[in-house]
Coordinates of C-alpha atoms in Angstrom, one line a residue:
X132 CA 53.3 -57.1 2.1
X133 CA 50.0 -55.7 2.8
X134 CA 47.8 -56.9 5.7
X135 CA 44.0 -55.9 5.1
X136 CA 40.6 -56.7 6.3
X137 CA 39.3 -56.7 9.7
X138 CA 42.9 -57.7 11.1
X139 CA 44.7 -54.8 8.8
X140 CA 44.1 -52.3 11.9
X141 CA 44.7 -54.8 14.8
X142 CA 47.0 -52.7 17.6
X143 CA 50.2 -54.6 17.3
X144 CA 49.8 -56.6 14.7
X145 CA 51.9 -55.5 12.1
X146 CA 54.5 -55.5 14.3
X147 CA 54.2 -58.9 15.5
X148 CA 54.4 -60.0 11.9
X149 CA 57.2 -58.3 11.5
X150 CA 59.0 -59.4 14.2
X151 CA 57.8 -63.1 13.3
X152 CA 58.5 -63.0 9.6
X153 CA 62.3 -61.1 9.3
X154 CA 63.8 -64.5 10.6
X155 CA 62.1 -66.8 7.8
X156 CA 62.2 -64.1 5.0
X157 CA 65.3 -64.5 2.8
X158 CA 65.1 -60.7 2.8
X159 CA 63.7 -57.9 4.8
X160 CA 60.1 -57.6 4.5
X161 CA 57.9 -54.0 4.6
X162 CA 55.0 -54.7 6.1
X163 CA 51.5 -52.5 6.0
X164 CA 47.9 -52.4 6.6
X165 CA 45.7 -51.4 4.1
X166 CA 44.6 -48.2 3.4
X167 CA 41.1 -49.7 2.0
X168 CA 38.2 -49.8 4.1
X169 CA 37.0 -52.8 5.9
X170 CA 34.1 -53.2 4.2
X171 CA 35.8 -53.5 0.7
X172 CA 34.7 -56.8 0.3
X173 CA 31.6 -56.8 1.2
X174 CA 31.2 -53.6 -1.1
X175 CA 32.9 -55.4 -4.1
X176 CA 29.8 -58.5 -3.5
X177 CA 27.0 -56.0 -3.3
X178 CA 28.2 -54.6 -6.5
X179 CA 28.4 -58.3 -7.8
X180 CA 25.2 -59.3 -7.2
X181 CA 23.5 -55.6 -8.1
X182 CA 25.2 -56.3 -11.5
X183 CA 24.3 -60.1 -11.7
X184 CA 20.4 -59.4 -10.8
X185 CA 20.1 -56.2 -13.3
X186 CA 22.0 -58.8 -16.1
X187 CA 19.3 -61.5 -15.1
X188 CA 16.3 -59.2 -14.8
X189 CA 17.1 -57.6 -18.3
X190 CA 18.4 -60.7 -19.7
X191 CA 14.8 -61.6 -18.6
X192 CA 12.8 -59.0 -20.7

């Protein structure tokens, strides 16, 4: 499993989860942060929008 976003470099964290999920999980679980940067998201919407506006703009013309 792979934790991301602002939490995905939280001191502890993974660990914690870890710790918490091995009891529930049927089998072990490997879990990770992300290797993305935290601003993924917020990239992937700019890019959204840029790509929404230029379709409306030319759609437009």
């Amino acid at each position: 499993m792979v934790l991301g976003g602002p939490w995905s470099d939280a001191p502890g964290l993974v660990d914690a989860l870890t710790e918490a999920l091995d009891p529930l999980a049927p089998y072990p679980v490997r879990l990770e942060s992300a290797v993305v940067r935290r601003d993924a998201p917020f990239l992937g919407a700019r890019a959204r929008a840029v790509a929404l506006a230029r379709e409306r703009l030319l759609d437009a013309v």
